[in-house]
Amino acid sequence: MTVITTHKVRFEPVGIEMEVEEGETVLDAAFRQGISVMHGCKEGQCSSCKSKLIDGDIELLKYSTFALPDYERDTGHILLCKTHAYSDLEIELLNYDEDLLRRSIPVRAYDAVLTGIEHLTHDIRRMTVALGAPMKFWAGQYVDITLADGVTRAYSMGSPPGEPDRLAFIIKKYPDGAFSASLDTVLQPGDRLSIKGPYGTCFRREDRPGPMLLIGGGSGMSPLWSILQDHVASGEHRAVRFFYGARTRADLFYLDEFARLEAALPDFRFIPALSHAEDGDGWTGERGFIHEVLARRLRAEGLEGEMDAYSCGPPPMIDAVLPVLQMAGVEPDHIYFDKFTTAVR
């Protein structure tokens, strides 16, 4: 029999303890035991799980120095997603959310069957799957999807938690994408997939009375659509503004669905913006990059109350949106975001 060596990890200042096996990362051990510490890419690129080692022996696997610069590594900072333990550890969490810890869901693997692929735009697809068992998740979270050939990618659910055994994903197609390129060629309904999750900290917080801002672009629509649908199903009443950036009118989708929501909800607005509106397309809406439109509209509206903001999309968009939200008075601990980093595997 193989003897598995385990060590104890204590997270401060929250006082949570868990076990980690030698050979697994601290972050994976937390996922396995349903302890949802702050995380993002899980690949050492984004710095969301950056923490400080107080005591213990570790090994750091290969990571991006953008996420953990050498000067921080020299002062004891680590990335939980790249940390292997070789003794008991005491770790200080630099960023933590008590609501997140309270609502943690253990990560599990699920068998799934592909049920459909729909073209939404020239490079956006909606993929639907049926799970062999229901999966509990919070609106805005994501999973890892593995194809039969072993290719794995992380995608956010584009369907609400109220449909736990049928998931949808809004996916941007890349010509050379190891996963996304197969959506129009290899993948067919009936194909078997493996899904593992849920992951992610950018999920809908419940029972908040103030306005909710949703900001995204491209496939960032997926988690935001899940959050919006979950909000509607909850019956909560709050002002909601959904900002969505695209290049041209041809890159927009779900317009009929948004129109129906605007007619049905008392204080909901969908605000698409085109950065490269084309002559002759009849576009009369907002123009410019989404962070510019966000700044203009927030100044014009003067929304009252403590706002929650959820932003999902490519890193440059997120980086441009964050200072706009801060200038608009959104408290840092009420800003949730998911940077869609490029896959490294």
Coordinates of C-alpha atoms in Angstrom, one line a residue:
M1 CA 0.0 0.0 0.0
T2 CA 1.2 3.5 -0.8
V3 CA 1.4 5.7 2.3
I4 CA 0.2 9.2 1.7
T5 CA 2.0 11.8 3.8
T6 CA -0.3 14.7 5.0
H7 CA 0.4 17.9 6.7
K8 CA -1.8 20.4 8.5
V9 CA -2.4 23.9 7.1
R10 CA -3.8 26.7 9.3
F11 CA -5.1 29.8 7.6
E12 CA -4.9 33.0 9.6
P13 CA -6.6 35.4 10.5
V14 CA -9.7 33.2 10.0
G15 CA -8.4 30.2 12.1
I16 CA -9.4 27.6 9.5
E17 CA -7.5 24.3 9.5
M18 CA -7.3 21.6 6.9
E19 CA -5.0 18.8 5.6
V20 CA -2.8 18.8 2.5
E21 CA -1.3 15.8 0.9
E22 CA 2.3 15.8 -0.3
G23 CA 2.0 16.2 -4.1
E24 CA -1.1 18.3 -4.2
T25 CA -1.2 22.1 -4.0
V26 CA -2.6 23.9 -1.0
L27 CA -5.3 25.4 -3.2
D28 CA -6.4 22.0 -4.6
A29 CA -6.5 20.7 -1.0
A30 CA -8.7 23.6 0.0
F31 CA -11.0 22.9 -3.0
R32 CA -11.2 19.2 -2.1
Q33 CA -12.3 20.0 1.5
G34 CA -14.8 22.7 0.6
I35 CA -12.7 25.7 1.8
S36 CA -13.0 28.4 -0.9
V37 CA -10.1 30.7 -0.4
M38 CA -9.6 33.5 -2.9
H39 CA -8.5 32.2 -6.3
G40 CA -8.6 33.0 -10.0
C41 CA -6.8 31.2 -12.8
K42 CA -5.4 28.3 -10.6
E43 CA -2.3 28.4 -12.8
G44 CA 0.1 30.9 -11.2
Q45 CA -0.8 33.8 -13.5
C46 CA -3.3 36.1 -11.8
S47 CA -2.1 36.5 -8.1
S48 CA -5.7 36.1 -6.7
C49 CA -4.5 33.4 -4.3
K50 CA -1.4 35.3 -3.2
S51 CA -0.8 34.8 0.6
K52 CA 2.1 34.9 3.0
L53 CA 3.9 31.9 4.5
I54 CA 4.3 32.4 8.3
D55 CA 5.8 29.1 9.1
G56 CA 6.6 25.8 7.4
D57 CA 8.5 24.2 4.6
I58 CA 7.2 24.5 1.0
E59 CA 8.1 24.2 -2.6
L60 CA 6.8 26.6 -5.2
L61 CA 6.1 25.2 -8.6
K62 CA 6.7 27.3 -11.8
Y63 CA 4.7 30.5 -11.8
S64 CA 4.5 33.9 -13.5
T65 CA 6.6 36.6 -11.9
F66 CA 3.8 39.0 -12.9
A67 CA 1.7 37.2 -10.4
L68 CA 4.5 36.9 -7.8
P69 CA 7.4 39.2 -8.3
D70 CA 10.8 38.2 -6.9
Y71 CA 10.8 40.9 -4.3
E72 CA 7.5 39.5 -2.9
R73 CA 8.8 35.9 -3.0
D74 CA 11.8 37.1 -1.0
T75 CA 9.5 38.4 1.8
G76 CA 7.6 35.1 2.2
H77 CA 4.7 35.6 -0.2
I78 CA 3.4 32.5 -2.0
L79 CA 0.7 31.5 -4.5
L80 CA -1.5 28.8 -3.0
C81 CA -2.1 27.3 -6.5
K82 CA 1.6 26.6 -6.8
T83 CA 2.5 25.6 -3.2
H84 CA 3.4 22.1 -2.2
A85 CA 3.8 21.4 1.6
Y86 CA 6.6 19.4 3.2
S87 CA 5.6 20.2 6.8
D88 CA 2.7 21.7 8.7
L89 CA 2.1 25.2 7.5
E90 CA 0.8 28.5 8.9
I91 CA -0.4 30.8 6.1
E92 CA -1.8 34.3 6.3
L93 CA -4.5 35.0 3.8
L94 CA -4.0 38.5 2.4
N95 CA -7.4 38.6 0.8
Y96 CA -10.4 36.7 2.1
D97 CA -14.2 36.9 2.1
E98 CA -16.1 35.6 5.0
D99 CA -19.2 35.2 2.8
L100 CA -17.1 33.2 0.4
L101 CA -15.8 30.9 3.1
R102 CA -19.3 30.5 4.5
R103 CA -20.7 29.5 1.1
S104 CA -17.9 27.2 0.0
I105 CA -18.8 24.1 -2.1
P106 CA -16.5 21.1 -2.3
V107 CA -15.0 20.6 -5.8
R108 CA -16.1 17.3 -7.5
A109 CA -15.7 15.6 -10.8
Y110 CA -18.8 15.0 -13.0
D111 CA -19.5 12.9 -16.1
A112 CA -21.2 15.0 -18.8
V113 CA -22.7 14.5 -22.2
L114 CA -22.7 17.3 -24.9
T115 CA -26.2 18.1 -25.9
G116 CA -25.8 21.0 -28.3
I117 CA -23.7 23.8 -29.8
E118 CA -25.4 27.0 -31.0
H119 CA -23.9 29.8 -33.0
L120 CA -24.5 33.2 -31.3
T121 CA -22.2 35.3 -33.4
H122 CA -19.3 34.6 -35.9
D123 CA -17.0 33.7 -33.0
I124 CA -19.3 33.1 -30.0
R125 CA -20.8 29.7 -29.3
R126 CA -23.3 28.4 -26.7
M127 CA -22.5 24.9 -25.6
T128 CA -24.9 22.9 -23.5
V129 CA -24.3 19.7 -21.5
A130 CA -26.2 17.3 -19.4
L131 CA -24.5 16.1 -16.1
G132 CA -24.7 12.6 -14.7
A133 CA -25.5 14.1 -11.3
P134 CA -26.7 17.6 -10.2
M135 CA -23.9 20.1 -9.4
K136 CA -24.4 22.8 -6.8
F137 CA -22.8 26.1 -7.8
W138 CA -23.3 29.8 -7.3
A139 CA -24.2 32.1 -10.2
G140 CA -20.9 33.4 -11.7
Q141 CA -18.7 30.4 -11.0
Y142 CA -16.9 28.2 -13.5
V143 CA -15.7 24.7 -14.1
D144 CA -12.9 22.9 -15.8
I145 CA -14.1 20.9 -18.9
T146 CA -11.9 18.1 -20.3
L147 CA -12.4 16.6 -23.7
A148 CA -11.8 13.0 -24.6
D149 CA -8.3 13.9 -25.9
G150 CA -7.4 15.4 -22.6
V151 CA -7.6 19.0 -23.5
T152 CA -8.9 21.0 -20.5
R153 CA -10.2 24.5 -20.4
A154 CA -12.0 26.6 -17.7
Y155 CA -15.4 28.0 -18.7
S156 CA -18.0 29.9 -16.7
M157 CA -21.5 28.7 -16.5
G158 CA -23.9 30.7 -18.7
S159 CA -27.0 29.1 -17.0
P160 CA -28.4 29.7 -13.5
P161 CA -27.9 27.4 -10.5
G162 CA -31.6 26.5 -10.7
E163 CA -30.7 24.1 -13.5
P164 CA -28.1 22.0 -11.6
D165 CA -28.0 19.0 -14.0
R166 CA -28.1 21.0 -17.3
L167 CA -25.3 23.5 -17.9
A168 CA -24.7 26.1 -20.6
F169 CA -21.5 27.8 -21.5
I170 CA -20.9 30.9 -23.7
I171 CA -17.5 30.4 -25.3
K172 CA -15.4 32.6 -27.6
K173 CA -14.0 30.6 -30.5
Y174 CA -10.3 31.1 -31.4
P175 CA -9.0 29.7 -34.7
D176 CA -6.1 27.9 -33.1
G177 CA -7.8 27.2 -29.8
A178 CA -7.2 23.6 -28.7
F179 CA -10.7 23.5 -27.2
S180 CA -12.8 26.2 -28.8
A181 CA -11.7 25.4 -32.4
S182 CA -13.3 21.9 -32.0
L183 CA -16.7 23.4 -31.3
D184 CA -17.3 23.8 -35.1
T185 CA -15.4 20.6 -36.2
V186 CA -14.8 17.7 -33.8
L187 CA -17.4 18.0 -31.1
Q188 CA -20.9 16.5 -31.7
P189 CA -24.0 16.0 -29.5
G190 CA -23.6 12.8 -27.5
D191 CA -19.9 13.2 -26.9
R192 CA -18.7 12.5 -23.4
L193 CA -16.9 15.2 -21.4
S194 CA -15.5 15.4 -17.9
I195 CA -16.4 18.4 -15.7
K196 CA -14.7 19.4 -12.4
G197 CA -15.8 22.2 -10.2
P198 CA -17.2 24.6 -9.2
Y199 CA -14.5 27.2 -8.9
G200 CA -14.5 31.0 -8.7
T201 CA -15.1 33.8 -6.3
C202 CA -17.0 36.2 -8.6
F203 CA -20.5 34.9 -7.7
R204 CA -23.7 36.7 -6.9
R205 CA -24.0 38.0 -3.4
E206 CA -27.6 37.7 -2.1
D207 CA -29.8 40.0 -0.2
R208 CA -28.1 43.2 -1.1
P209 CA -30.4 46.2 -1.5
G210 CA -28.2 48.6 -3.5
P211 CA -27.7 48.7 -7.2
M212 CA -26.0 45.9 -9.1
L213 CA -23.5 46.6 -11.9
L214 CA -22.7 43.9 -14.4
I215 CA -19.8 44.7 -16.8
G216 CA -18.4 42.4 -19.5
G217 CA -17.3 41.8 -23.0
G218 CA -17.0 38.8 -25.3
S219 CA -17.5 35.5 -23.5
G220 CA -17.7 37.5 -20.2
M221 CA -21.4 37.4 -21.0
S222 CA -21.5 33.8 -19.7
P223 CA -21.1 34.3 -15.9
L224 CA -22.9 37.7 -16.0
W225 CA -25.9 36.1 -17.7
S226 CA -25.9 33.4 -15.0
I227 CA -25.8 36.1 -12.3
L228 CA -28.6 38.0 -14.0
Q229 CA -30.9 35.0 -14.4
D230 CA -30.2 34.0 -10.8
H231 CA -31.1 37.5 -9.7
V232 CA -34.4 37.4 -11.6
A233 CA -35.3 33.9 -10.1
S234 CA -34.5 35.2 -6.6
G235 CA -37.3 37.8 -6.7
E236 CA -35.0 40.4 -5.2
H237 CA -35.7 44.0 -6.2
R238 CA -32.7 46.2 -6.9
A239 CA -31.5 48.5 -9.7
V240 CA -29.5 46.5 -12.3
R241 CA -27.3 48.0 -15.0
F242 CA -25.7 45.5 -17.5
F243 CA -22.8 47.0 -19.5
Y244 CA -21.5 44.9 -22.4
G245 CA -18.7 45.9 -24.8
A246 CA -18.4 44.6 -28.3
R247 CA -16.6 45.7 -31.5
T248 CA -19.5 45.9 -34.0
R249 CA -23.2 45.4 -34.0
A250 CA -22.6 41.9 -35.4
D251 CA -20.9 40.9 -32.2
L252 CA -24.0 41.5 -30.1
F253 CA -26.4 38.7 -29.2
Y254 CA -29.3 38.0 -26.7
L255 CA -30.8 41.4 -27.7
D256 CA -34.3 40.1 -27.8
E257 CA -33.8 38.5 -24.3
F258 CA -32.5 41.7 -22.9
A259 CA -35.4 43.6 -24.4
R260 CA -37.9 41.3 -22.7
L261 CA -36.1 41.7 -19.4
E262 CA -36.1 45.5 -19.7
A263 CA -39.9 45.3 -20.2
A264 CA -40.4 42.9 -17.3
L265 CA -38.1 44.3 -14.6
P266 CA -38.8 47.6 -12.9
D267 CA -35.3 49.1 -12.8
F268 CA -33.1 47.1 -15.3
R269 CA -31.1 48.6 -18.2
F270 CA -29.0 46.7 -20.8
I271 CA -26.3 49.1 -22.1
P272 CA -24.3 47.7 -25.0
A273 CA -21.4 49.7 -26.4
L274 CA -19.5 49.4 -29.7
S275 CA -15.9 50.2 -29.9
H276 CA -15.8 50.0 -33.7
A277 CA -19.3 50.8 -34.9
E278 CA -19.5 50.4 -38.7
D279 CA -21.0 53.0 -41.0
G280 CA -24.4 51.9 -42.3
D281 CA -25.2 49.5 -39.5
G282 CA -27.8 51.9 -38.0
W283 CA -26.2 51.9 -34.6
T284 CA -27.7 54.6 -32.3
G285 CA -26.5 53.3 -29.0
E286 CA -23.3 53.9 -27.0
R287 CA -19.9 54.1 -28.7
G288 CA -16.5 53.7 -27.2
F289 CA -14.8 51.2 -24.9
I290 CA -16.9 49.8 -22.2
H291 CA -15.0 51.4 -19.3
E292 CA -15.5 54.8 -21.0
V293 CA -19.2 54.2 -21.3
L294 CA -19.4 52.9 -17.8
A295 CA -17.8 56.1 -16.5
R296 CA -20.2 58.4 -18.5
R297 CA -23.4 56.5 -17.5
L298 CA -22.5 56.3 -13.8
R299 CA -21.9 60.0 -13.7
A300 CA -25.1 60.7 -15.5
E301 CA -27.3 58.4 -13.5
G302 CA -26.1 59.1 -10.0
L303 CA -27.2 55.7 -8.7
E304 CA -27.9 55.7 -4.9
G305 CA -27.1 53.1 -2.4
E306 CA -24.2 50.7 -1.8
M307 CA -23.4 49.2 -5.2
D308 CA -22.1 45.7 -6.0
A309 CA -20.1 45.4 -9.2
Y310 CA -19.3 42.2 -11.2
S311 CA -16.9 42.4 -14.1
C312 CA -15.9 39.5 -16.3
G313 CA -13.7 39.5 -19.4
P314 CA -10.1 39.9 -20.7
P315 CA -7.5 41.4 -18.3
P316 CA -7.2 44.7 -20.1
M317 CA -10.9 45.3 -19.8
I318 CA -10.9 44.5 -16.1
D319 CA -7.9 46.6 -15.5
A320 CA -9.6 49.6 -17.2
V321 CA -12.9 49.1 -15.4
L322 CA -11.6 48.8 -11.8
P323 CA -10.5 52.4 -11.4
V324 CA -13.8 53.6 -12.9
L325 CA -15.7 51.7 -10.3
Q326 CA -13.5 53.0 -7.5
M327 CA -14.0 56.6 -8.7
A328 CA -17.7 56.0 -8.8
G329 CA -17.6 55.1 -5.1
V330 CA -18.0 51.3 -5.2
E331 CA -16.3 49.9 -2.2
P332 CA -13.3 47.6 -2.9
D333 CA -14.9 44.7 -1.1
H334 CA -18.0 45.0 -3.2
I335 CA -16.1 44.7 -6.5
Y336 CA -15.9 41.1 -7.9
F337 CA -14.2 40.3 -11.1
D338 CA -13.0 37.3 -13.2
K339 CA -10.1 37.9 -15.5
F340 CA -10.2 35.5 -18.5
T341 CA -6.5 34.7 -18.7
T342 CA -5.0 32.7 -21.6
A343 CA -4.8 29.0 -21.1
V344 CA -1.3 27.6 -20.4
R345 CA -2.0 23.9 -20.9

